[in-house]
mmCIF file of C-alpha atoms in Angstrom:
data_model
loop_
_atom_site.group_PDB
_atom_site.id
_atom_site.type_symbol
_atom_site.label_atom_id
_atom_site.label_comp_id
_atom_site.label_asym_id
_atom_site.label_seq_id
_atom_site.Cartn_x
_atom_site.Cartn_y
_atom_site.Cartn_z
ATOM 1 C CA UNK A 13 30.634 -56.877 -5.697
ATOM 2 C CA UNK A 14 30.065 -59.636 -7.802
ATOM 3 C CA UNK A 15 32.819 -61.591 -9.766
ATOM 4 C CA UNK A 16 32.169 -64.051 -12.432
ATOM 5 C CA UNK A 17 35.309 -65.673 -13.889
ATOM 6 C CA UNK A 18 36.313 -62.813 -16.424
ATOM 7 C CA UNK A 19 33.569 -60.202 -14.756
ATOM 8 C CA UNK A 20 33.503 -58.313 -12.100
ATOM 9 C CA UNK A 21 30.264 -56.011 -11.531
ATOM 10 C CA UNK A 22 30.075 -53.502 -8.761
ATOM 11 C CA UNK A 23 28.023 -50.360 -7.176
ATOM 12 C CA UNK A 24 30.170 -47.401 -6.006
ATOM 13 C CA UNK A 25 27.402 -45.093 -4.984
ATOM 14 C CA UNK A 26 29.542 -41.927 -2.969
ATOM 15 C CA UNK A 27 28.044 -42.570 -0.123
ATOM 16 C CA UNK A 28 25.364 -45.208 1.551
ATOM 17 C CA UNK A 29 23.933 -43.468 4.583
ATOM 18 C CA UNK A 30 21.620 -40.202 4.014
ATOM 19 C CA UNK A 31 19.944 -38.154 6.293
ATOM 20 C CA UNK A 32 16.984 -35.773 6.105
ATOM 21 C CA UNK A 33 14.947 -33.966 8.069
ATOM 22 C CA UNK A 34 12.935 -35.464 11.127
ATOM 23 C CA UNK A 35 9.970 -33.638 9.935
ATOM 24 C CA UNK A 36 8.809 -35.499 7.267
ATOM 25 C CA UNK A 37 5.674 -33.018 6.150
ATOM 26 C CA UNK A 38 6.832 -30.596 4.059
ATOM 27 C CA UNK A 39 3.237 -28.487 2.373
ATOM 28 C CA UNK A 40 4.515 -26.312 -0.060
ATOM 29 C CA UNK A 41 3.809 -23.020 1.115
ATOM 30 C CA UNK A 42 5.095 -19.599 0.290
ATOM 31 C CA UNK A 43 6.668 -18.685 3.608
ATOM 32 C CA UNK A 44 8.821 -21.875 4.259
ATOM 33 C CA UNK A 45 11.520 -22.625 2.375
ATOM 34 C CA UNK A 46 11.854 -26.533 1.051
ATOM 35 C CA UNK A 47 14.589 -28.801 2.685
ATOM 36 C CA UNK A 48 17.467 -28.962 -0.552
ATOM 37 C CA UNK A 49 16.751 -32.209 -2.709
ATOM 38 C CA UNK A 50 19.258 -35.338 -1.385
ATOM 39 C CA UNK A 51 20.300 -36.998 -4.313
ATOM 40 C CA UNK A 52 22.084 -40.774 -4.538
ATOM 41 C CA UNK A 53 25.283 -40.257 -6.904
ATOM 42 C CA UNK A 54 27.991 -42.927 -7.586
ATOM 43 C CA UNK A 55 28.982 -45.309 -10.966
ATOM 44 C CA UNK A 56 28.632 -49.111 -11.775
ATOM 45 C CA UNK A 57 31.937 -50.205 -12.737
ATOM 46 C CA UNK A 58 31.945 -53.193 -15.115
ATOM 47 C CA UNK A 59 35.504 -54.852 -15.201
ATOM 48 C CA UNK A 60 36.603 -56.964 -17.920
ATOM 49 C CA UNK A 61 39.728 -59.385 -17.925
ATOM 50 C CA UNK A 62 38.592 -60.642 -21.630
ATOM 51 C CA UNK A 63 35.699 -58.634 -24.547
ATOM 52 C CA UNK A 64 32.228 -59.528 -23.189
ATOM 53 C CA UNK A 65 28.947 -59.301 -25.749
ATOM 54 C CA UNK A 66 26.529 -57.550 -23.569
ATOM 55 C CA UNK A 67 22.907 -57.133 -24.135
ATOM 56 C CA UNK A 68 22.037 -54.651 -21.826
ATOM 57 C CA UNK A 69 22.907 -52.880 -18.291
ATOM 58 C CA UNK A 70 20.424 -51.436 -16.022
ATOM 59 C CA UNK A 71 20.499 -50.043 -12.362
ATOM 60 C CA UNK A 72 17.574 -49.517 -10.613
ATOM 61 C CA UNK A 73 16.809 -48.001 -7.259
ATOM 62 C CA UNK A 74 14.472 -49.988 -4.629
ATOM 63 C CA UNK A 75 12.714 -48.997 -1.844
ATOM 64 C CA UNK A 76 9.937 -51.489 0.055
ATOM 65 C CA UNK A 77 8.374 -52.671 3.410
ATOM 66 C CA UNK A 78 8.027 -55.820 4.542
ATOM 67 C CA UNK A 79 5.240 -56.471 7.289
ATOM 68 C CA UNK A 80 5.972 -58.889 9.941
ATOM 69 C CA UNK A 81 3.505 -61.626 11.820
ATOM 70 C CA UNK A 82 4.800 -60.597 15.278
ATOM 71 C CA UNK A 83 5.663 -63.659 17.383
ATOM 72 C CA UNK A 84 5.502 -66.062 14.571
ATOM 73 C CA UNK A 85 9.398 -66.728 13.269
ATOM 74 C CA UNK A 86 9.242 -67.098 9.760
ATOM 75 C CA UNK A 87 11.090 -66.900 6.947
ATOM 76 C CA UNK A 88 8.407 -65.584 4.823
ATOM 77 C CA UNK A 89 6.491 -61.779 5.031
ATOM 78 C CA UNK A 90 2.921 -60.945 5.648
ATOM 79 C CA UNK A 91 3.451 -59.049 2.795
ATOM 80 C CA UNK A 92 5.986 -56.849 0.672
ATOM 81 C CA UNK A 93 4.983 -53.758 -0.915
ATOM 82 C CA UNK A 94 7.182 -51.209 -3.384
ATOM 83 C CA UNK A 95 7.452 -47.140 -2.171
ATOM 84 C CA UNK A 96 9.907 -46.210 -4.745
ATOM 85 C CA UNK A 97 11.186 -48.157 -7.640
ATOM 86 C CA UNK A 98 13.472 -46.323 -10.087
ATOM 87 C CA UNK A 99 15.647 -47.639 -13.350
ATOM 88 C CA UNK A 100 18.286 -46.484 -15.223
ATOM 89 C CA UNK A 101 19.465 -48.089 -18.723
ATOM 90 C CA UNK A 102 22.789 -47.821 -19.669
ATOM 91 C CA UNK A 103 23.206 -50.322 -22.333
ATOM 92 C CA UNK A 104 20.401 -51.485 -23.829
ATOM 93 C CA UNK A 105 21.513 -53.630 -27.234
ATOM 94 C CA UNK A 106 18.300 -53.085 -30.377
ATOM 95 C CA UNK A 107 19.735 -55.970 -32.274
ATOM 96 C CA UNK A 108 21.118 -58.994 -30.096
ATOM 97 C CA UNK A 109 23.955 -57.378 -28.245
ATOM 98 C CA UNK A 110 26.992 -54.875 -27.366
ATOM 99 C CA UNK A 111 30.380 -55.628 -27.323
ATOM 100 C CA UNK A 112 32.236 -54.151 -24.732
ATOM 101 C CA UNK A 113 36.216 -54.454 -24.319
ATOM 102 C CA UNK A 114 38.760 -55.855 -21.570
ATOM 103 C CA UNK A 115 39.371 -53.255 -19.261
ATOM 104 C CA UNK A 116 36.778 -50.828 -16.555
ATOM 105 C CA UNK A 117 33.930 -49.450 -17.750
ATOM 106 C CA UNK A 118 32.180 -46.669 -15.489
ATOM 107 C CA UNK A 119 28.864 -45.259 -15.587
ATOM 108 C CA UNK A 120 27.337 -42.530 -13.605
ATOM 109 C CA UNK A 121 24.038 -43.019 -12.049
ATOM 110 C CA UNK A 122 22.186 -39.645 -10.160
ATOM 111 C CA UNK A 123 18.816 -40.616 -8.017
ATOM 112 C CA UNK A 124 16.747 -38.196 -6.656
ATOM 113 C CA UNK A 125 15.715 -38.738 -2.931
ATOM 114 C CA UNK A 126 12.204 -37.853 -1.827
ATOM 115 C CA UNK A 127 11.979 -36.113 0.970
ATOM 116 C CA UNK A 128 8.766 -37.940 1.706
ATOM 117 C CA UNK A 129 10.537 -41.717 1.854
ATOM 118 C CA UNK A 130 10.244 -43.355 5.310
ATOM 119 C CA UNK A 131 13.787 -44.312 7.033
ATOM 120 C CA UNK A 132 14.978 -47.368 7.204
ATOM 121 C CA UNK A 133 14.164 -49.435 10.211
ATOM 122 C CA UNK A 134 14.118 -52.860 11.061
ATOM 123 C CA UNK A 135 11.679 -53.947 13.796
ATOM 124 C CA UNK A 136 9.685 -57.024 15.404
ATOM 125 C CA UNK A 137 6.720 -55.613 12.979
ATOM 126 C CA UNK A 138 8.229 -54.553 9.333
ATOM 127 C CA UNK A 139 11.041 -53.912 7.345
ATOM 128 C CA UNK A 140 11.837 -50.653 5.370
ATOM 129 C CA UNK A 141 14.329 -51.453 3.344
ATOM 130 C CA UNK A 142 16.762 -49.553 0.364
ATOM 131 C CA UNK A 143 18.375 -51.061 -2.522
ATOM 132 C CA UNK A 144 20.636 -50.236 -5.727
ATOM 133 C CA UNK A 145 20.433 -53.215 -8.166
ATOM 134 C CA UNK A 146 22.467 -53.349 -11.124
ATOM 135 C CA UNK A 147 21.799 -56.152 -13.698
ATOM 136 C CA UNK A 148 24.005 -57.296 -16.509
ATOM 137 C CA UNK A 149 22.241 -59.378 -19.026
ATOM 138 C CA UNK A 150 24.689 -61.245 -21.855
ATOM 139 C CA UNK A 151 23.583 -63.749 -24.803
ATOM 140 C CA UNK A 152 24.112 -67.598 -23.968
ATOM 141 C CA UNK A 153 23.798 -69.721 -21.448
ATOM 142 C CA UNK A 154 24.237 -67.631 -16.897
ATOM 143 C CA UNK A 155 22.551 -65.054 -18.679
ATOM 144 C CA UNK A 156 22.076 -62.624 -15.725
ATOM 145 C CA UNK A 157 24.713 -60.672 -13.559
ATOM 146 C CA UNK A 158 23.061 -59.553 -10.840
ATOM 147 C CA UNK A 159 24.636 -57.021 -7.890
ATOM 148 C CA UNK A 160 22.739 -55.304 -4.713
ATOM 149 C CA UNK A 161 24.011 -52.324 -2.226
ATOM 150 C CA UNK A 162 22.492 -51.681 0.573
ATOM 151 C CA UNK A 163 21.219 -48.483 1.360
ATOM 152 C CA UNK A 164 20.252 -46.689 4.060
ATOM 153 C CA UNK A 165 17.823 -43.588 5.104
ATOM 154 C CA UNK A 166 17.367 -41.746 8.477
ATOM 155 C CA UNK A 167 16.363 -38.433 9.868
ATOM 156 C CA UNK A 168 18.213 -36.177 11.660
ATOM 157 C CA UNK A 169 16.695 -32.623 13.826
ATOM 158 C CA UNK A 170 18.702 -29.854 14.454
ATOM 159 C CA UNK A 171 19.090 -27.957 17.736
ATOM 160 C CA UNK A 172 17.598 -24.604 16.270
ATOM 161 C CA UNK A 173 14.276 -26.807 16.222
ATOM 162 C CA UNK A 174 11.786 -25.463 18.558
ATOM 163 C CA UNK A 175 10.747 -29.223 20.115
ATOM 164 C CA UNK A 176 14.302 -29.653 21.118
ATOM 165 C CA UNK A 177 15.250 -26.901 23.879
ATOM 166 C CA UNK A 178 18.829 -26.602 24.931
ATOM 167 C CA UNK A 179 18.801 -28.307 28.516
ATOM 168 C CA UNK A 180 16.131 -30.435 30.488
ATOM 169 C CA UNK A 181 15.719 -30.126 33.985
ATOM 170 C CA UNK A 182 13.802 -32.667 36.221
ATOM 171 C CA UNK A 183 13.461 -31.592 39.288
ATOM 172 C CA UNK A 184 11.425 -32.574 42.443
ATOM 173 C CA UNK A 185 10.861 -32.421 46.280
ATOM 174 C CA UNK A 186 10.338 -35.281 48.614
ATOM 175 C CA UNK A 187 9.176 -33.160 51.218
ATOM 176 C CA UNK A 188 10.822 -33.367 54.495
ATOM 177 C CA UNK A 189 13.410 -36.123 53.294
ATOM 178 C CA UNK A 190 15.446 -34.710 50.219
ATOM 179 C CA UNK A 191 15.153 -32.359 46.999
ATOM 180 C CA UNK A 192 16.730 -33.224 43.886
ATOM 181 C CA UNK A 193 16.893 -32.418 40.046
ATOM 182 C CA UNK A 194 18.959 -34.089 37.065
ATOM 183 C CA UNK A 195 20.043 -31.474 34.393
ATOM 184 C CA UNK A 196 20.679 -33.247 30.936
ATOM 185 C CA UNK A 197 22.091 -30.985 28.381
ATOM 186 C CA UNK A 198 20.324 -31.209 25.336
ATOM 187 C CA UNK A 199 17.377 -33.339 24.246
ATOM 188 C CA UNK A 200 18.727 -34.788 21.471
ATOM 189 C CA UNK A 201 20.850 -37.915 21.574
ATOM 190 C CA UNK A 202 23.071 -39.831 19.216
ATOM 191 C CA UNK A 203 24.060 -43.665 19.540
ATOM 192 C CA UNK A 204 26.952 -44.813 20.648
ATOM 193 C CA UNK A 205 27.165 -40.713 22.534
ATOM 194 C CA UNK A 206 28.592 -40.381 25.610
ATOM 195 C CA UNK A 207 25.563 -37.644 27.470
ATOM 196 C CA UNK A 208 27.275 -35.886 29.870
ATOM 197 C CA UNK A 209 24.169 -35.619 33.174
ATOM 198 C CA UNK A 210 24.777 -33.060 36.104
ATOM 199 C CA UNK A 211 22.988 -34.452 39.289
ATOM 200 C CA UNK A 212 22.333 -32.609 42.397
ATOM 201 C CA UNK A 213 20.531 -33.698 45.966
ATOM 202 C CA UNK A 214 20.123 -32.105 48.997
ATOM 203 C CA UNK A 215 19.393 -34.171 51.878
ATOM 204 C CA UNK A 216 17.056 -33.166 54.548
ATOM 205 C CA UNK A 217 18.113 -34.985 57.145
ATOM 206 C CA UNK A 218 22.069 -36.801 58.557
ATOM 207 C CA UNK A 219 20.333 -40.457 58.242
ATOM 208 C CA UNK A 220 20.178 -40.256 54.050
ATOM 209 C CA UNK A 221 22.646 -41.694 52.523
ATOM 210 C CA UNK A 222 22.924 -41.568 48.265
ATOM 211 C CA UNK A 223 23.373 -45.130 46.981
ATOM 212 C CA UNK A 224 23.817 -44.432 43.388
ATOM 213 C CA UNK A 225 21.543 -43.770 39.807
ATOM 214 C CA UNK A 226 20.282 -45.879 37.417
ATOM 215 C CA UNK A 227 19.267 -44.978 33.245
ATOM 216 C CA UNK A 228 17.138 -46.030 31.274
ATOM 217 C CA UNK A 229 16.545 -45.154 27.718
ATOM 218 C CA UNK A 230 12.915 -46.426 27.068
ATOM 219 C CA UNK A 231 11.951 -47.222 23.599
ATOM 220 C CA UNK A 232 8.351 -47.353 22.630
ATOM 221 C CA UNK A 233 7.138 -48.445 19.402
ATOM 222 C CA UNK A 234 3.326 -48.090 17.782
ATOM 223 C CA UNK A 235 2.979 -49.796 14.465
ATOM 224 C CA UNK A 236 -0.100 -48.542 12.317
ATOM 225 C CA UNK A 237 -1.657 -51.996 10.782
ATOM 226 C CA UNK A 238 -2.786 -51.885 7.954
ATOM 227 C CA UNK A 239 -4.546 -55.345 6.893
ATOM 228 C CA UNK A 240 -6.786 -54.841 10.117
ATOM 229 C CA UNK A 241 -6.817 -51.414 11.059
ATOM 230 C CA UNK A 242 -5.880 -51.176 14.126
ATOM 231 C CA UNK A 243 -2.376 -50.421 15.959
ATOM 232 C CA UNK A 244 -0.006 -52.140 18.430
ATOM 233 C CA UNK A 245 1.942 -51.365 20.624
ATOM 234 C CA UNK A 246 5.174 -52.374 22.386
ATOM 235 C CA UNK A 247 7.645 -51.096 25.015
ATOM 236 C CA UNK A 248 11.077 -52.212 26.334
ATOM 237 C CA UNK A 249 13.488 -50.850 28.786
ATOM 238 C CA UNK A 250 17.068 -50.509 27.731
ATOM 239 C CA UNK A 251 20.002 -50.663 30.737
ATOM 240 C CA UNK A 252 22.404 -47.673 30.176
ATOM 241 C CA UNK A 253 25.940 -47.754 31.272
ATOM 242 C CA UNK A 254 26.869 -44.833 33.490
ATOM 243 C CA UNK A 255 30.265 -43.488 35.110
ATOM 244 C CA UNK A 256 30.694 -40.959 37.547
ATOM 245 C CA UNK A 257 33.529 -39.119 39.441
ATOM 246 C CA UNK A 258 32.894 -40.166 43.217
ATOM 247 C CA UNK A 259 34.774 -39.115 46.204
ATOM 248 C CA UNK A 260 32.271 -38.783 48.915
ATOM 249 C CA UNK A 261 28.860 -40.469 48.873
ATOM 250 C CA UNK A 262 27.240 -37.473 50.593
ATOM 251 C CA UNK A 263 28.705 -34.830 47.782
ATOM 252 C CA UNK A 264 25.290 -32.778 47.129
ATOM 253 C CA UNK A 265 26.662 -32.258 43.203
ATOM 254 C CA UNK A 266 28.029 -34.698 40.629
ATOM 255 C CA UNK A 267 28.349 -35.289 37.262
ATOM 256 C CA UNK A 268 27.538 -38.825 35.754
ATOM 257 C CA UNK A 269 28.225 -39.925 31.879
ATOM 258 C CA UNK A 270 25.862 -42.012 30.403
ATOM 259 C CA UNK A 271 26.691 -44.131 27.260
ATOM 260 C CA UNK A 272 24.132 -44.373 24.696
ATOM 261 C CA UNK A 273 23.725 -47.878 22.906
ATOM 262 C CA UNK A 274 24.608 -48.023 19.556
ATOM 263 C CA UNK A 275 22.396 -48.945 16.504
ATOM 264 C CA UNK A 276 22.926 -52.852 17.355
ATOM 265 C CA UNK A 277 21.147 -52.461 21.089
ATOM 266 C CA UNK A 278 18.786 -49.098 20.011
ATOM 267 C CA UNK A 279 16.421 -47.889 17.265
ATOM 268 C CA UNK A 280 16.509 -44.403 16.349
ATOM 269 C CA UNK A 281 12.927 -42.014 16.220
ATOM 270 C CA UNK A 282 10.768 -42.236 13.539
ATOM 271 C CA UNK A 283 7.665 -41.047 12.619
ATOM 272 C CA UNK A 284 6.023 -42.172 9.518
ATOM 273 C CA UNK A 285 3.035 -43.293 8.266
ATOM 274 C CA UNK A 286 4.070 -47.459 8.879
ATOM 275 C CA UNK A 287 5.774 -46.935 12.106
ATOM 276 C CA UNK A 288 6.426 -45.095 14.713
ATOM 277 C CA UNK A 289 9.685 -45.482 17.478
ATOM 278 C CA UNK A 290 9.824 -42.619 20.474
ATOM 279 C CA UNK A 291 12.155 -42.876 23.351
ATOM 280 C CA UNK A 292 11.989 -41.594 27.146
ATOM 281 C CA UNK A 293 14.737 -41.381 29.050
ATOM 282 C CA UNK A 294 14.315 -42.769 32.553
ATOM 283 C CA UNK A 295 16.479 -41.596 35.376
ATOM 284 C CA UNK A 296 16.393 -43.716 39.166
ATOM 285 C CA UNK A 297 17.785 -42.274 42.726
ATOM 286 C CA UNK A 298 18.617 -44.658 44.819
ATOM 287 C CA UNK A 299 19.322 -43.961 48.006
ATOM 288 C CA UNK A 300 19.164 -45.277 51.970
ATOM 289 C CA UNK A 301 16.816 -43.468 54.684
ATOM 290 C CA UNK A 302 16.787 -44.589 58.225
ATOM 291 C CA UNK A 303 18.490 -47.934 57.203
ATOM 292 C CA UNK A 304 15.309 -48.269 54.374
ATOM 293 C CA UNK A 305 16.527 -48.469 50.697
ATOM 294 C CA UNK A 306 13.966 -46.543 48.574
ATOM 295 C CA UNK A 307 14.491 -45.192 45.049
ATOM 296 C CA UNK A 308 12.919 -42.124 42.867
ATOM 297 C CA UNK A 309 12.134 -41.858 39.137
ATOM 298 C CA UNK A 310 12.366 -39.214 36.733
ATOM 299 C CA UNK A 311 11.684 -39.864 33.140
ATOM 300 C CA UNK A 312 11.632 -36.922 29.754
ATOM 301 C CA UNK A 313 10.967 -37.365 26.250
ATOM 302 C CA UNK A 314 14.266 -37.503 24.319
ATOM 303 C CA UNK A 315 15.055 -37.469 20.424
ATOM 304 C CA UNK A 316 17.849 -40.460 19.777
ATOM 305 C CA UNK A 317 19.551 -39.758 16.245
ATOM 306 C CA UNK A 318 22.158 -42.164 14.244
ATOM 307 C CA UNK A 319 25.950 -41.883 15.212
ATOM 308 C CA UNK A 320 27.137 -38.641 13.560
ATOM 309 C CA UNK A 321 29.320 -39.529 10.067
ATOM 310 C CA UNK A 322 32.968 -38.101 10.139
ATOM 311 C CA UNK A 323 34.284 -36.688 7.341
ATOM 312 C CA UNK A 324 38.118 -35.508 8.420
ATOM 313 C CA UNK A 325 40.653 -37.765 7.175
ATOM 314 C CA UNK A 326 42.518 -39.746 9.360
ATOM 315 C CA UNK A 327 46.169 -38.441 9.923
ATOM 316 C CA UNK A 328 48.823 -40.241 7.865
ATOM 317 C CA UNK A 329 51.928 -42.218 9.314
ATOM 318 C CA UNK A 330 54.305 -39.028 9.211
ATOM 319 C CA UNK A 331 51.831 -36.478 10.378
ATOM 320 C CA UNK A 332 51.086 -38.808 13.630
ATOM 321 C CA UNK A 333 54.984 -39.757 14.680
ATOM 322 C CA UNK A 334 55.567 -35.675 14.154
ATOM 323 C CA UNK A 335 52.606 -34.352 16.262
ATOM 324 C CA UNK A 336 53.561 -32.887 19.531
ATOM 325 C CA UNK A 337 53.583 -35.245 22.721
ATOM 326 C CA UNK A 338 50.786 -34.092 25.608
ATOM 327 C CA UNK A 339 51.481 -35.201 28.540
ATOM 328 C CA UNK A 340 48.266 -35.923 30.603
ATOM 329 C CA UNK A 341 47.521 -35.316 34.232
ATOM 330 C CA UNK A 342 46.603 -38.586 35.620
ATOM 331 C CA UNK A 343 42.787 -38.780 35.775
ATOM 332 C CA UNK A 344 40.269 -38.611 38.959
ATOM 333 C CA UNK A 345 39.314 -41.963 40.138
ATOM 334 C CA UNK A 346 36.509 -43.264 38.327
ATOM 335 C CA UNK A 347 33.827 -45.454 39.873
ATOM 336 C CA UNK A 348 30.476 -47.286 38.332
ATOM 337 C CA UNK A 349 27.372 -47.307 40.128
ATOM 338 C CA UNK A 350 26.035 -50.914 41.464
ATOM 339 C CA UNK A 351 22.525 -51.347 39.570
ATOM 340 C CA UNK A 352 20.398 -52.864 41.840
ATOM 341 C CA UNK A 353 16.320 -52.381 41.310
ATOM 342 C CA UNK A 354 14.862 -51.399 44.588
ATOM 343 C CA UNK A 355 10.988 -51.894 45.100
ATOM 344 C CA UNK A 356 10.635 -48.568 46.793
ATOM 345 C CA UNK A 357 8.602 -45.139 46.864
ATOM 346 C CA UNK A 358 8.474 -43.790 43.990
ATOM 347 C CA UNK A 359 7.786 -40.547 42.134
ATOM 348 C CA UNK A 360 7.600 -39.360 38.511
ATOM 349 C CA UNK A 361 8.206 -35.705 37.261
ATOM 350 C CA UNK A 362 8.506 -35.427 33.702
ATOM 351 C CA UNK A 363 9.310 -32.125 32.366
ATOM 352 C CA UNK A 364 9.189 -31.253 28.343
#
C-alpha cells in the first residue's frame, strides 16, 4: 500500500501464493489432457480524500531472475533478465489528464499464468522473482505513484502420481548383529509437516542396546550456468527435530515424528530450466554393541512441497465458547532422542 497525503494506492490481488503442477512439460498431445489455466485475479483500489487529475493508471505483471556471483556479497546481480512482463491500462488520459473524484475507485485486473513459468526460489545462485506493479502518473510536480505486491509461484504433485508411491520402506541386515527397516508413509513432504516414521529393529544378540535415531533432510541444489556453460553444484545437511514415545530402550517397534523445517530453514523441489533443488531424506541408527557405539544410515529420495494453504474459516467468538468440552486422556510420556554423530560402521540402502 502506498499513501501519499490525499492518495492511497493499493493491489488486492485474491490471492498471492499459486501452485501448479510439479511437472512443468506439458506437449500438447491428444491423449493427455492440459493442467486448467491458473489465472491472477484481484483490483487496484485508488482512494481519494480530495478530486485528483490523473493522467493515466497501469498495472503490470513481472516476472525475472536474478543470477548471483556465489561467494561474493553484493548488492548488485550478475545479471537480471525478464520471463514474463505483462500490462494493463486502465486510465490512460489522450489530452493531458482525467479527473477522478474523492472517494474508492476499483479496477479489476485478470492475468493469465503460464504453466511453463519457473517457481519462485531464492538461492545462494539466483533469484526468481514475481511482481504486480501498479503506477499512477498525475500532471505537476511527484509525478509518479508507484505500488509493488509480491507474488509467489510453486509446484505442487499429487499422490495419484506414479513417482510418488504410497509408503517407503528401507530396510537392511547387519548380518549376525541386528536387522532393521524404517517405514515412512508417503514420499511426499510438506514444510513445517509433522511425518509420522514407524521404526523397527531386531537385535541379534542380548549385548545391543538401541541408543536412539537421527534425520536428516538433505537438500541438493544444481544450478545450470548460463554465462559459462557449465553447472554447480552444492549440498547441505539439514538437522530434523524428532519425538518418539519411549518406554523401554530394547522395544523392537516404535514410532518417531519428525518435524519438517519450514520455508525459512528449507527450499522446496524444483526443476526448471535455471535451477534445480532435490532432497534425500537421511535416516541414522545409533546404537551400542559390546560396549562399541556404532551407527547405520539409510537415506530415499523425497518430494518436499510448500505448507498446504487453509481455506476454512476460523470459528467466531460464540461458536468457540459453545463447542462441546473434550476432555483428554493425559498423554504417554514423550522423550527426544540425544543427537550425537558417532564415527561408526556404516551402511546405505536406498530404496525408490
Amino acid at each position: 500500500m502506498t499513501f501519499i497525503r490525499n492518495l492511497k494506492l493499493e493491489i488486492k490481488p485474491a490471492k498471492d501464493r499459486f501452485f501448479l503442477p510439479l511437472n512443468n512439460s506439458f506437449e500438447p498431445t491428444a491423449d493427455v489432457v492440459q493442467p486448467p489455466e491458473t489465472v491472477i485475479q484481484g483490483e487496484v483500489l485508488v482512494r481519494l480524500k480530495r478530486p485528483l487529475k490523473v493522467t493515466s493508471l497501469t498495472l503490470k505483471f513481472e516476472g525475472y531472475v536474478e543470477e548471483k556471483a556465489f561467494g561474493v556479497k553484493s548488492l548488485k546481480f550478475l545479471s537480471q533478465r525478464y520471463i514474463v512482463k505483462e500490462k494493463i491500462v486502465f486510465l490512460q488520459a489522450p489530452n493531458g489528464h482525467q479527473q477522478l473524484s474523492a472517494g474508492t475507485h476499483a479496477f479489476n485486473f485478470s492475468f493469465a499464468l503460464g504453466s511453463q513459468l519457473p517457481e519462485t526460489v531464492h538461492s545462494p545462485f539466483l533469484n526468481v522473482r514475481y511482481n504486480l506493479v501498479a503506477i499512477l502518473k498525475k500532471p505537476g510536480f511527484s509525478t509518479t505513484v508507484k505500488q509493488v505486491k509480491e507474488l509467489s509461484i510453486s509446484r505442487v504433485s499429487e499422490v495419484s502420481d506414479p513417482d510418488c508411491q504410497p509408503a517407503i520402506v528401507l530396510a537392511n541386515a547387519w548380518p549376525k548383529v541386528l536387522d532393521y527397516s524404517v517405514v515412512l508413509s508417503n514420499k511426499i513432504l510438506a514444510l513445517e509437516q509433522t511425518v509420522p516414521i514407524e521404526f523397527h529393529l531386531w537385535p541379534h544378540s542380548p549385548d545391543i542396546k538401541f541408543l536412539g535415531l537421527e534425520f536428516y533432510l538433505v537438500e541438493e541444489i544444481t544450478y545450470m550456468n548460463r554465462s559459462i556453460e557449465g553447472t554447480t553444484n552444492t549440498k547441505r545437511w539439514i538437522k530434523l527435530k524428532s519425538i518418539s514415545t519411549l518406554h523401554d530402550s530394547m522395544l523392537t517397534n516404535k514410532l518417531v515424528r519428525v518435524q519438517i523445517p519450514p520455508e525459512a530453514r528449507a527450499r522446496c523441489d524444483i526443476n526448471n530450466e535455471f535451477i534445480q533443488i532435490h532432497h534425500k531424506l537421511e535416516v541414522r541408527i545409533l546404537f551400542e554393541n559390546r560396549r562399541k557405539l556404532n551407527s547405520i544410515t539409510l537415506r530415499c529420495q523425497v518430494i518436499v512441497q510448500p505448507e498446504p494453504l487453509i481455506d476454512e474459516d476460523l470459528p467466531s467468538y460464540m461458536q468457540s465458547f459453545q463447542s462441546q468440552l473434550v476432555e483428554i486422556a493425559d498423554p504417554q510420556p514423550l522423550q527426544t532422542w540425544s543427537n550425537n554423530i558417532l564415527p561408526a560402521y556404516e551402511v546405505v540402502a536406498l530404496v525408490h
